[in-house]
Short mmCIF file of C-alpha atoms in Angstrom, two decimals:
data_model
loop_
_atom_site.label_atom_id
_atom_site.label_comp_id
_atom_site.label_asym_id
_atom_site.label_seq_id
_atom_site.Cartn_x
_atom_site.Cartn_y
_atom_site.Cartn_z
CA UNK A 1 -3.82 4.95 27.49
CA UNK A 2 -3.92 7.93 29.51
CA UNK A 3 -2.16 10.90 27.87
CA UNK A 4 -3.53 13.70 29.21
CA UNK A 5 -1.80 13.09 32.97
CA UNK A 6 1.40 13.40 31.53
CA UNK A 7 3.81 16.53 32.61
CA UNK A 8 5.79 17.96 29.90
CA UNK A 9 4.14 21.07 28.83
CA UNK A 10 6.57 23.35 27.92
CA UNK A 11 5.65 22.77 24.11
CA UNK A 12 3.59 21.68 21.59
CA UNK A 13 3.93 17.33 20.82
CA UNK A 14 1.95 15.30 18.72
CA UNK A 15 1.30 11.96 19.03
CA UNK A 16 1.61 9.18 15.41
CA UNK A 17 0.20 5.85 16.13
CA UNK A 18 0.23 3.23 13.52
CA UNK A 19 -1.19 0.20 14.46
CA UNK A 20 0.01 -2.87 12.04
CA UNK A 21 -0.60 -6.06 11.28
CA UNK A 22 2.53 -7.25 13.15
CA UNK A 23 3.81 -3.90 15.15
CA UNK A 24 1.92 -1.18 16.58
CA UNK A 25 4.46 1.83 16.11
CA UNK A 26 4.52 5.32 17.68
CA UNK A 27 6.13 8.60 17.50
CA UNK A 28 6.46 11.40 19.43
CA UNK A 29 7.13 14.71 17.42
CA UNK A 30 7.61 18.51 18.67
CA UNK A 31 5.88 21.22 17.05
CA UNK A 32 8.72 23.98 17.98
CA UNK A 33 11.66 22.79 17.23
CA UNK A 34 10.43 20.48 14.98
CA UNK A 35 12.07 17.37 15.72
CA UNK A 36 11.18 14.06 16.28
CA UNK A 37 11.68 13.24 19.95
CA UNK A 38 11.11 9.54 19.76
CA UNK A 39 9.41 6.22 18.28
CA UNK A 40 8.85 2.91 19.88
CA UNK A 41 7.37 -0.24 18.81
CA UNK A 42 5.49 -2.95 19.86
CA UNK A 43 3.93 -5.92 18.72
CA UNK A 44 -0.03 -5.52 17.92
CA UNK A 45 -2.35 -7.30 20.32
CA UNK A 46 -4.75 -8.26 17.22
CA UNK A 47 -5.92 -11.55 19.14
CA UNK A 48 -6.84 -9.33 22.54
CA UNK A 49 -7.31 -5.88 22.65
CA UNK A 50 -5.63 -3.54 20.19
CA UNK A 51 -5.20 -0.74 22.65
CA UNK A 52 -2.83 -3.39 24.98
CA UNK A 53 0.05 -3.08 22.30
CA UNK A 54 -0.72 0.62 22.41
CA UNK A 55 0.08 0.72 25.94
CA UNK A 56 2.77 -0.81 25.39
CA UNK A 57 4.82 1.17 22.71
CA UNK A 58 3.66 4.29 24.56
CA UNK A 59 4.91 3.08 27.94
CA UNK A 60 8.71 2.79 25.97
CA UNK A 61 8.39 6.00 24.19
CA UNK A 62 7.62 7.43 27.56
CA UNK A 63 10.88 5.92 28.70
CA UNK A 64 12.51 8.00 26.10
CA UNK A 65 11.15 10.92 26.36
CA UNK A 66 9.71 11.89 29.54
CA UNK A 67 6.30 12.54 30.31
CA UNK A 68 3.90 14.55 27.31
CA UNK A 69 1.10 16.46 26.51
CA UNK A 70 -0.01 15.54 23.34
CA UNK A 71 -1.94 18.47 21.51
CA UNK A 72 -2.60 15.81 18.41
CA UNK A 73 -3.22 12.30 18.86
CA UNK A 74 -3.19 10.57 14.99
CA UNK A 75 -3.55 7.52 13.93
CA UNK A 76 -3.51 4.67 10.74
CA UNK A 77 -4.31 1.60 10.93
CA UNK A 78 -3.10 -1.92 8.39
CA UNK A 79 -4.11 -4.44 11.84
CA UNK A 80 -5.99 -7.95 10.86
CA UNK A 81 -4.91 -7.45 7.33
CA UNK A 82 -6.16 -3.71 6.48
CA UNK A 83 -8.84 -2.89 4.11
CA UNK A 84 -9.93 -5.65 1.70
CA UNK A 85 -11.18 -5.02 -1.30
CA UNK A 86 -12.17 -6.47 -4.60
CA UNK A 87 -12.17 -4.34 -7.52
CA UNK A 88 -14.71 -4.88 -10.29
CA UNK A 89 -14.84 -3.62 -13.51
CA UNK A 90 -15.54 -3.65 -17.50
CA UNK A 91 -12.69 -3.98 -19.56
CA UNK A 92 -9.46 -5.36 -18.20
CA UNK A 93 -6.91 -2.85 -18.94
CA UNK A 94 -9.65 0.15 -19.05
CA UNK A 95 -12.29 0.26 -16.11
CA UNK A 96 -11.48 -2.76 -14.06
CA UNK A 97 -7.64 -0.77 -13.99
CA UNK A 98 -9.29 1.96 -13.03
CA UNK A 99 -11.16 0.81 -10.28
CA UNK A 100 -8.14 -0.88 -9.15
CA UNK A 101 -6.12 2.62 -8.89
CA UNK A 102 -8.49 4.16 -7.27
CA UNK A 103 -8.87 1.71 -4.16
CA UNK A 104 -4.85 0.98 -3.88
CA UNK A 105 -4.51 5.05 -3.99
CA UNK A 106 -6.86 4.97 -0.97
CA UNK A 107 -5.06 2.38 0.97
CA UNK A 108 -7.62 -0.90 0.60
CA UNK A 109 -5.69 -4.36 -0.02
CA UNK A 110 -6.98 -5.28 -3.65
CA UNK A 111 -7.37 -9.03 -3.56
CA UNK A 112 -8.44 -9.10 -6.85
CA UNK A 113 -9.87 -7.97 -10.08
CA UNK A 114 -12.92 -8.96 -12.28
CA UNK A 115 -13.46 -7.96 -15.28
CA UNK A 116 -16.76 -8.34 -17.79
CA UNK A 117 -20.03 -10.05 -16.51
CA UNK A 118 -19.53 -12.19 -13.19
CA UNK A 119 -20.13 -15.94 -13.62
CA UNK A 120 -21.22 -18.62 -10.97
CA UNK A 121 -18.04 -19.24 -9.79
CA UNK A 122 -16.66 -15.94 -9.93
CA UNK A 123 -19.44 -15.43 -7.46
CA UNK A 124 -18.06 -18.43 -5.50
CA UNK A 125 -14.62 -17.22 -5.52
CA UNK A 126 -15.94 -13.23 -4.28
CA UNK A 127 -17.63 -15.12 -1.27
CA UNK A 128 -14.70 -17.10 -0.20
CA UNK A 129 -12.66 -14.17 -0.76
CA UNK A 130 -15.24 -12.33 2.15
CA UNK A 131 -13.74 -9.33 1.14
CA UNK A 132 -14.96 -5.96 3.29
CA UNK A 133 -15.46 -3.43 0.44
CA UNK A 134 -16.66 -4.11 -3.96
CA UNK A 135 -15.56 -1.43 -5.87
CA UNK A 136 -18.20 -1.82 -8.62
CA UNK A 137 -17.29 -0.17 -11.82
CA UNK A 138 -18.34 -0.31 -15.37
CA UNK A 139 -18.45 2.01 -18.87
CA UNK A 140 -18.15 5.51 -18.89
CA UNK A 141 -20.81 8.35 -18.60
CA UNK A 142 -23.34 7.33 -20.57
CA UNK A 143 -22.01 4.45 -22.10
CA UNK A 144 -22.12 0.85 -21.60
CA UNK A 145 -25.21 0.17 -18.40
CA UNK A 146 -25.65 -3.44 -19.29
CA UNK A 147 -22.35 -5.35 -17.69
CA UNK A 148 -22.63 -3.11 -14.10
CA UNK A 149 -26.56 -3.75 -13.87
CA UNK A 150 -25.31 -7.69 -14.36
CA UNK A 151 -22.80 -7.49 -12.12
CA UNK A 152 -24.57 -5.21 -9.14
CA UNK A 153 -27.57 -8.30 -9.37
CA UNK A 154 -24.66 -10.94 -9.10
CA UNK A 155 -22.72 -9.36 -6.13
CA UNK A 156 -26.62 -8.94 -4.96
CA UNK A 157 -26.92 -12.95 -4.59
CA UNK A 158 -23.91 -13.43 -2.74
CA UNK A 159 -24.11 -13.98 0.97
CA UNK A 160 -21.72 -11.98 2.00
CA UNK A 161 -21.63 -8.74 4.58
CA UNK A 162 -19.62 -6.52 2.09
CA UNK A 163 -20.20 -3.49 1.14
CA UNK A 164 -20.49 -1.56 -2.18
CA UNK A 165 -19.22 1.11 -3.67
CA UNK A 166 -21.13 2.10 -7.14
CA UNK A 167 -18.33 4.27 -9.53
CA UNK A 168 -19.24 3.38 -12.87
CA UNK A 169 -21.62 4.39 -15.61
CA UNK A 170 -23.89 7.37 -13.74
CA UNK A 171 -26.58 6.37 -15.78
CA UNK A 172 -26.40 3.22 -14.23
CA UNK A 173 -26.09 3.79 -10.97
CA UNK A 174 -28.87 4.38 -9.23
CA UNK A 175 -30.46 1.25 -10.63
CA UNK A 176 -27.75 -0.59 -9.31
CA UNK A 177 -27.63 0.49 -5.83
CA UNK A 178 -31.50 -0.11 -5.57
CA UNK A 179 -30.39 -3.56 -6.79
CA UNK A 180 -27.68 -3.94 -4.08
CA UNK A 181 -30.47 -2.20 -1.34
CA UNK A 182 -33.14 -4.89 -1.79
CA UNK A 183 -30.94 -7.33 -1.22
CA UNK A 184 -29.53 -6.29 2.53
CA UNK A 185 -25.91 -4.76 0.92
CA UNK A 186 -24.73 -1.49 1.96
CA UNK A 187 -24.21 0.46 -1.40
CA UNK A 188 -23.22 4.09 -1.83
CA UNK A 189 -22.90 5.88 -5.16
CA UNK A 190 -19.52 8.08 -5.63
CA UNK A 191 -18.58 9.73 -8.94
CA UNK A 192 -17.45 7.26 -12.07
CA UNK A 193 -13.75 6.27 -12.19
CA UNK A 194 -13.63 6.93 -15.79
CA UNK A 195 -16.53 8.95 -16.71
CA UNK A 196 -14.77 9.84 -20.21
CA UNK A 197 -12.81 7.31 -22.22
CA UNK A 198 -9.03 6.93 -21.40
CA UNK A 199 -9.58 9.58 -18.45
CA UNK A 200 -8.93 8.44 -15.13
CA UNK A 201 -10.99 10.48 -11.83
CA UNK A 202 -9.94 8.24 -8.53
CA UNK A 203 -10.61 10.95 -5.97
CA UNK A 204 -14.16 10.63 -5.86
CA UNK A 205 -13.85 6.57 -4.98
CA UNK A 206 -10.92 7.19 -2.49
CA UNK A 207 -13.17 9.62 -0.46
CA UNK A 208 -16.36 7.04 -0.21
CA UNK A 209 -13.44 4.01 0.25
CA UNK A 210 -11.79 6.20 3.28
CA UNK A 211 -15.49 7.42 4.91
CA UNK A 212 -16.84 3.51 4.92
CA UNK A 213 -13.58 2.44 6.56
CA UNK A 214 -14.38 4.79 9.02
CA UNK A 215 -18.44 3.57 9.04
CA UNK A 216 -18.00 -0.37 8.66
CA UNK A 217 -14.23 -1.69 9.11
CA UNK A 218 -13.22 0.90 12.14
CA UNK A 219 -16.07 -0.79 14.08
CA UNK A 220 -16.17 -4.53 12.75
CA UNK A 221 -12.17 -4.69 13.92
CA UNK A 222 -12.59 -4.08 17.10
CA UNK A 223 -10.70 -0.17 17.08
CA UNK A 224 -13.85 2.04 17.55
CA UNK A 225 -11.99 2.56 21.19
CA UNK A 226 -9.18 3.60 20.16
CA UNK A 227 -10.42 5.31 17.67
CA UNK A 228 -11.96 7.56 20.05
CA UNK A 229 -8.83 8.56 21.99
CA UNK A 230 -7.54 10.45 19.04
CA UNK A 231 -8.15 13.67 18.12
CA UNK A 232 -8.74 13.09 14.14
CA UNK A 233 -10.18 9.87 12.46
CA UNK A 234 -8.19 6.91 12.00
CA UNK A 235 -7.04 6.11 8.38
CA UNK A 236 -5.48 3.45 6.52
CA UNK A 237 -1.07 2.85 6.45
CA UNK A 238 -1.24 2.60 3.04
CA UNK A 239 -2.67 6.28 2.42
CA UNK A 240 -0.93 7.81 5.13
CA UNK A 241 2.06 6.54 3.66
CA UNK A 242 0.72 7.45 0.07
CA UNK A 243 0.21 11.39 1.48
CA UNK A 244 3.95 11.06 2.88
CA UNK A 245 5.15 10.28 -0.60
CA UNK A 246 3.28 13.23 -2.53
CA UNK A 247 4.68 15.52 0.25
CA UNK A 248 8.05 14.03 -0.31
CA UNK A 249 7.91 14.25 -4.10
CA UNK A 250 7.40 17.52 -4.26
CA UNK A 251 11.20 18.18 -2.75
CA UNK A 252 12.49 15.41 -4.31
CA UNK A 253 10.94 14.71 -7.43
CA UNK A 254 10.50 11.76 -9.25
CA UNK A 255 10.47 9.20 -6.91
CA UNK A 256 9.49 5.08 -5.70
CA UNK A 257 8.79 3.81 -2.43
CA UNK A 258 8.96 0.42 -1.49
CA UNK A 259 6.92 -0.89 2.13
CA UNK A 260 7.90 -4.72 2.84
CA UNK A 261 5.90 -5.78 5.48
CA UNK A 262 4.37 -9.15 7.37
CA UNK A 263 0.99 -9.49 4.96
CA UNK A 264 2.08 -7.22 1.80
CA UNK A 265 4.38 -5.84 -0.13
CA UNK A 266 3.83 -2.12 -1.32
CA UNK A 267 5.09 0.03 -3.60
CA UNK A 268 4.47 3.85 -4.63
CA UNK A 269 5.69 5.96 -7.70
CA UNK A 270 5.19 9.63 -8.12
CA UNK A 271 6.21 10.38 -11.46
CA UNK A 272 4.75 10.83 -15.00
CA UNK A 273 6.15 7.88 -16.40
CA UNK A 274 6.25 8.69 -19.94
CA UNK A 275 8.41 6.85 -22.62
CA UNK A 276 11.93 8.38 -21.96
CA UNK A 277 13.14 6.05 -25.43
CA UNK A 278 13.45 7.75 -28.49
CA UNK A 279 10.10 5.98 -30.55
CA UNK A 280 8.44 4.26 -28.07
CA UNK A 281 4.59 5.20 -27.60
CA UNK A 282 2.27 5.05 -24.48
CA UNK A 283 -0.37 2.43 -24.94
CA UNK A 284 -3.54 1.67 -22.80
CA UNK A 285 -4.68 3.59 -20.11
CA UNK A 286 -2.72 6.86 -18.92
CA UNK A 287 -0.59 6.01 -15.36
CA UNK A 288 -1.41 8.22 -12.35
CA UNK A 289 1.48 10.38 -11.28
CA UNK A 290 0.89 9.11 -7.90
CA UNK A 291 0.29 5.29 -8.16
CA UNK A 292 0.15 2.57 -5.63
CA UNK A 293 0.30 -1.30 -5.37
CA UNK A 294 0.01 -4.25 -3.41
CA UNK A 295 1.05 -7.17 -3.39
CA UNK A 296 -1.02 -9.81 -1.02
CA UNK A 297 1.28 -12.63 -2.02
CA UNK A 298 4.66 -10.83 -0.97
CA UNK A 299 3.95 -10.58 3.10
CA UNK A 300 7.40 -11.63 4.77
CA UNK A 301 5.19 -13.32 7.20
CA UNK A 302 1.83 -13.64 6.74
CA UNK A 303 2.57 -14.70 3.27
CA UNK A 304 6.31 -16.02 2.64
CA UNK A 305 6.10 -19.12 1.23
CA UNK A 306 5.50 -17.43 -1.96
CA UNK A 307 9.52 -15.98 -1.80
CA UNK A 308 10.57 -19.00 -0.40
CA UNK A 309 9.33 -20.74 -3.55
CA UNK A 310 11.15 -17.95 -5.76
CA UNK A 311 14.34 -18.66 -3.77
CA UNK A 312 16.31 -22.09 -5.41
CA UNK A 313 17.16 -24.74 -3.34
CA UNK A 314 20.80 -23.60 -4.16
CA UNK A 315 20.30 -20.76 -2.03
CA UNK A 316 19.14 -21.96 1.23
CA UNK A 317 22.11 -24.29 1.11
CA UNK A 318 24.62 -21.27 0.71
CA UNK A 319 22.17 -18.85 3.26
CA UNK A 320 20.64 -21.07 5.73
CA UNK A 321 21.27 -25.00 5.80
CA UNK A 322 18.17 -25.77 8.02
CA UNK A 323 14.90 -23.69 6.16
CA UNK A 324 12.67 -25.72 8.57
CA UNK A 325 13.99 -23.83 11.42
CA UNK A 326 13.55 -20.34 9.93
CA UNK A 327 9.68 -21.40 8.96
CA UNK A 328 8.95 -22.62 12.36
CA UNK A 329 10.59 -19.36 14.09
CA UNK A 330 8.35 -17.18 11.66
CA UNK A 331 5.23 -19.53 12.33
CA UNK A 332 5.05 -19.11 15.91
CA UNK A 333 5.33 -15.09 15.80
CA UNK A 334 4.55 -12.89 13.10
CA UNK A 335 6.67 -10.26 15.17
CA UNK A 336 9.86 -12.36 14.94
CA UNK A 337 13.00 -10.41 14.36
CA UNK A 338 16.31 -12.86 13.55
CA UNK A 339 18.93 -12.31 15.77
CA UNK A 340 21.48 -9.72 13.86
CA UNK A 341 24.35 -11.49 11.91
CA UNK A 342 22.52 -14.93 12.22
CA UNK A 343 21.79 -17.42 9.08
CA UNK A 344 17.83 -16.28 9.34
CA UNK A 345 18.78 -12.66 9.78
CA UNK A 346 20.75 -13.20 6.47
CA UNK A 347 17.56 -15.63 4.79
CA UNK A 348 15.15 -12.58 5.41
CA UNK A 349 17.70 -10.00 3.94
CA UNK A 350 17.23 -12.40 1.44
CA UNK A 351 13.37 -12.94 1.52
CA UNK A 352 13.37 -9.38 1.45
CA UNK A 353 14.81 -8.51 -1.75
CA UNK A 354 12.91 -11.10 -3.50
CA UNK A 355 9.68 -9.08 -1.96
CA UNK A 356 11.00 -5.93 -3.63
CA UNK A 357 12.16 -7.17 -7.16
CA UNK A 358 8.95 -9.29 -7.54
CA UNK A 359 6.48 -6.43 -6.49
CA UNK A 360 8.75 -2.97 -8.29
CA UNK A 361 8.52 -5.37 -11.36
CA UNK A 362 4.81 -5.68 -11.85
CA UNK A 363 4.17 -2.24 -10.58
CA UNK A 364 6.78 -0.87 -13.42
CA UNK A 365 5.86 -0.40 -16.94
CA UNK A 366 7.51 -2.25 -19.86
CA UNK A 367 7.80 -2.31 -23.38
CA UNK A 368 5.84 -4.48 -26.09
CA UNK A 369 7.58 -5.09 -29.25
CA UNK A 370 5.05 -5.28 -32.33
CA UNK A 371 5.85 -6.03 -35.97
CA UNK A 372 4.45 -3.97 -38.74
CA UNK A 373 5.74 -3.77 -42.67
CA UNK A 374 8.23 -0.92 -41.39
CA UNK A 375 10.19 -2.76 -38.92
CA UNK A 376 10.14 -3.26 -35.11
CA UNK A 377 7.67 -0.83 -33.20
CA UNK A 378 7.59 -0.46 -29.47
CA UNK A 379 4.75 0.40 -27.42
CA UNK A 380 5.08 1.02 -23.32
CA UNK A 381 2.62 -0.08 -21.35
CA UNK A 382 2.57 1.28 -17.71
CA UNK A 383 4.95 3.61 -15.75
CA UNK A 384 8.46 4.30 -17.54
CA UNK A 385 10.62 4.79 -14.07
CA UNK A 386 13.95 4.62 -15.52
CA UNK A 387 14.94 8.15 -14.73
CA UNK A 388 13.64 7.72 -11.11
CA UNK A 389 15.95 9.74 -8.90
CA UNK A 390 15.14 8.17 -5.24
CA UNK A 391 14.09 4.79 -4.44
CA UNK A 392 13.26 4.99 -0.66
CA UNK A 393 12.86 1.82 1.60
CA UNK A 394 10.23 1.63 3.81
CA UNK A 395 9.15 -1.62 6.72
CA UNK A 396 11.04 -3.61 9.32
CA UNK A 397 12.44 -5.68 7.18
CA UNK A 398 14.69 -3.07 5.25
CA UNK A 399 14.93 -0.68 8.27
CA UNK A 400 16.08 -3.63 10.76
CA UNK A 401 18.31 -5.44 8.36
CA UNK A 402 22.48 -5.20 8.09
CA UNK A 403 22.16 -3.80 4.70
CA UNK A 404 19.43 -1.97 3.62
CA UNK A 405 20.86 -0.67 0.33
CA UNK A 406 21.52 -4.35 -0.99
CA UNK A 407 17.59 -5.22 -0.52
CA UNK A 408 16.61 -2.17 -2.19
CA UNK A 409 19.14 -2.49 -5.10
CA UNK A 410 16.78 -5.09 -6.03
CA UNK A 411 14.48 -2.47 -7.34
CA UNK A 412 16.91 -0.95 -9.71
CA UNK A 413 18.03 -2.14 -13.52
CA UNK A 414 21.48 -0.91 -13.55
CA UNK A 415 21.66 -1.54 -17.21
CA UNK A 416 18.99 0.65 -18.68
CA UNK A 417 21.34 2.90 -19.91
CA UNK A 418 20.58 1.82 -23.34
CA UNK A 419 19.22 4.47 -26.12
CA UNK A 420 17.19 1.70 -27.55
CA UNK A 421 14.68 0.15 -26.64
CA UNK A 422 14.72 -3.69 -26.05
CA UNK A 423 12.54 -6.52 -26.17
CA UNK A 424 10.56 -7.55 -22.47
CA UNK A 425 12.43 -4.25 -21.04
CA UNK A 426 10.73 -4.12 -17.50
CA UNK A 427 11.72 -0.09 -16.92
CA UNK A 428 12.40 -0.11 -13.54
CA UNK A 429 14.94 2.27 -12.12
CA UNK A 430 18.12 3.04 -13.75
CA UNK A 431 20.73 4.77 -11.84
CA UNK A 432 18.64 5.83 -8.40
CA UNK A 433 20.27 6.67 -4.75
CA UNK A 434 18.59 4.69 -2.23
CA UNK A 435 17.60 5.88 1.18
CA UNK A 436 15.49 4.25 3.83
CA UNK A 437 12.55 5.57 6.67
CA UNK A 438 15.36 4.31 9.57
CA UNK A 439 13.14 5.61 12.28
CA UNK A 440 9.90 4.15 10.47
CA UNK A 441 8.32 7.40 10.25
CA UNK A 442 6.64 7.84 6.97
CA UNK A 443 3.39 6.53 8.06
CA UNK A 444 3.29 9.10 10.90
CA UNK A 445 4.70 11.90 8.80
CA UNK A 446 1.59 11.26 6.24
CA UNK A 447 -0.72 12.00 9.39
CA UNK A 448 0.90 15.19 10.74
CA UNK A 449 0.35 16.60 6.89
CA UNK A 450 -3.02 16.26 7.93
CA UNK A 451 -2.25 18.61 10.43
CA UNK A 452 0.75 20.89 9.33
CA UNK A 453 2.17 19.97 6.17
CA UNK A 454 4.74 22.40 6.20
CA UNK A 455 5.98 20.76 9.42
CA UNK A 456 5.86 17.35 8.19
CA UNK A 457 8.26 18.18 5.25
CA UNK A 458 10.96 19.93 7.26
CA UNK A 459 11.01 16.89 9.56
CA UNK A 460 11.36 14.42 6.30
CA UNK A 461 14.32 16.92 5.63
CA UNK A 462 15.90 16.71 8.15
CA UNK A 463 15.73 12.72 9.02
CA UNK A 464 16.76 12.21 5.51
#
């Protein structure tokens, strides 16, 4: 890609790539005015060279816009899967939670969790997993050293090129990365994910997650090239698209986005989250105001199987009579698009919305019902997002569909209007107004906060 021949210099433009794991997407933004002048898509060339799809969506932006002179070139990347990680931890809902915060906030795929001292096949199931970054966790500041000592000589033994991340007990640490050292495993030591009991510090562990996917995973997928053709490191989708929705709360409020796309499904809530029922109390671990999740089982794509199980065989009668058909259209490109109107435009639509009520239900909080001499208590555990003003719809399969409102209304609960709690309340949405990234921008408006924050949020304003 060539960008610096180009003939439009009247002002400044900035340049948003975000290379995914089905579509490499760009957008073209001025600096004066500010507008966006254009985006374009293209599918990723994973299986070649990732700069050819590149090329490709900048060659029909170009056809948009004319010529530019790009002052900013930025870029995230989700291609071959994005960052996978395995989280592991002490106790389930305590440090193991903790360290699974902290690597969603900064973008990783969390395959999965661990918890206690690793067994054998635990250690089998890590190395099939062949996961790119351990986030090794365990007790807080001067607390429990035994179960992350165990656990930093079991991820030692397993044969694996991963590397490790050490954010647990600091009087542990050192002795585990010398551990993880000896035996060939890049380990670097960041500051404990919950150095004090019930107190959750992620920023430390986001900043070592985001510099090794610049040191190891920029380099081992093949983008170190293109890499070097922008003007600021390359990042993860995920946080990008995390940094869009802390700029965006802060003019909106309380608010949940939802990305549906070909490997995952992700959503992100910036809220408190506190109990918003009369006697209800917060149990376990205090939620983030700015929380993300992923789900690796949700991709429309790279994953759908999973919602085409959820989906009865009731429903693909009624929405499409020949499911083979759909499946092999879908196997043969992960970029496929259904023609609009058609029976697998309307089984994705579908597909879709079973993607977003599956994954806004386990990232939501809900209410436990326990039973003491005094009658019925309730106890929340997670996120209360019931009084969640915005739910915003983010991916191709919301922002391409017929109806984007109907997918997303599968992240609501109309009918928690209630003044009482109820037993298994999942306390998702209420009432919220849904709106959708229609020029698939959020991942590129995260970058240019980077740059100009100010800038960023009077273009989410205005496209909005």
């Amino acid at each position: 890609m060539n960008v610096r021949d180009e003939s439009r210099k009247d002002s400044g433009f900035i340049l948003a790539v975000d290379f995914g794991s089905t579509f490499t997407k760009v957008v073209a933004i001025s600096t004066e005015k500010p507008e966006i002048l254009g985006t374009a898509k293209s599918p990723t060339t994973i299986g070649t060279d990732i700069r050819g799809g590149l090329n490709n969506a900048v060659k029909e932006l170009t056809a948009q816009t004319g010529k530019l002179t790009f002052t900013h070139k930025l870029a995230a990347s989700s291609a071959y899967g994005g960052l996978k990680m395995v989280a592991v931890g002490l106790v389930p809902s305590l440090t193991a939670k903790a360290a699974n915060l902290a690597a969603c906030s900064a973008g990783a795929k969390v395959v999965k969790t661990f918890s206690y001292e690793l067994n054998a096949s635990e250690q089998e199931e890590i190395h099939g997993i062949q996961p790119d970054l351990i986030l090794l966790s365990g007790g807080t500041d001067g607390g429990n050293k035994d179960v992350i000592l165990h656990n930093a000589k079991k991820l030692a033994e397993i044969e694996s090129d991963f590397a490790v991340i050490i954010a647990g007990n600091k009087s542990a640490a050192e002795d585990a990365r010398e551990v993880l050292t000896r035996s060939g495993k890049h380990a670097v030591i960041c500051g404990n994910v919950m150095p004090v009991f019930n107190t959750l510090d992620t920023l430390p562990a986001r900043d070592a997650i985001n510099a090794l996917f610049l040191e190891k995973i920029i380099k081992a997928k093949g983008l170190a090239q293109a890499a070097r053709e922008m003007t600021m490191p390359i990042i993860p989708t995920p946080l990008a698209v995390f940094e869009c929705m802390q700029l965006l709360s802060e003019n909106l409020g309380d608010i949940l986005a939802v990305d549906v796309g070909g490997a995952t499904t992700d959503v992100y809530s910036m809220c408190r989250g506190a109990p918003t029922l009369p006697g209800v109390t917060q149990k376990g671990l205090p939620e983030p105001f700015a929380k993300r999740t992923v789900e690796g089982d949700l991709g429309m794509r790279h994953s759908q199987e999973t919602l085409i199980d959820k989906i009865t065989s009731s429903q693909f009668e009624t929405k499409l009579p020949d499911i083979e058909s759909y499946r092999t259209a879908c196997r043969s490109d992960y970029a496929y698009i259904p023609p609009a109107g058609s029976p697998h435009a309307h089984f994705d639509q579908m597909l879709a919305g079973t993607a977003v009520d599956i994954a806004t239900t386990r990232h939501a909080g809900y209410l436990e019902t326990a039973y003491t001499p005094f009658g019925e208590s309730f106890y929340q555990m997670g996120k209360d997002l019931t009084a969640v003003k915005y739910v915003v719809g983010i991916g191709g399969p919301i922002i391409y569909t017929d109806d984007p409102a109907s997918i997303l209304q599968n992240a609501a609960t109309p009918t928690r209007h209630a003044t009482t709690p109820t037993r298994d309340n999942v306390l998702k949405p209420a009432s919220p107004k849904f709106i959708w990234d229609k020029k698939y921008i959020f991942s590129a408006m995260g970058l240019l906060a980077r740059v100009d924050k100010q800038l960023a949020l009077r273009i989410l304003e205005s496209e909005l």
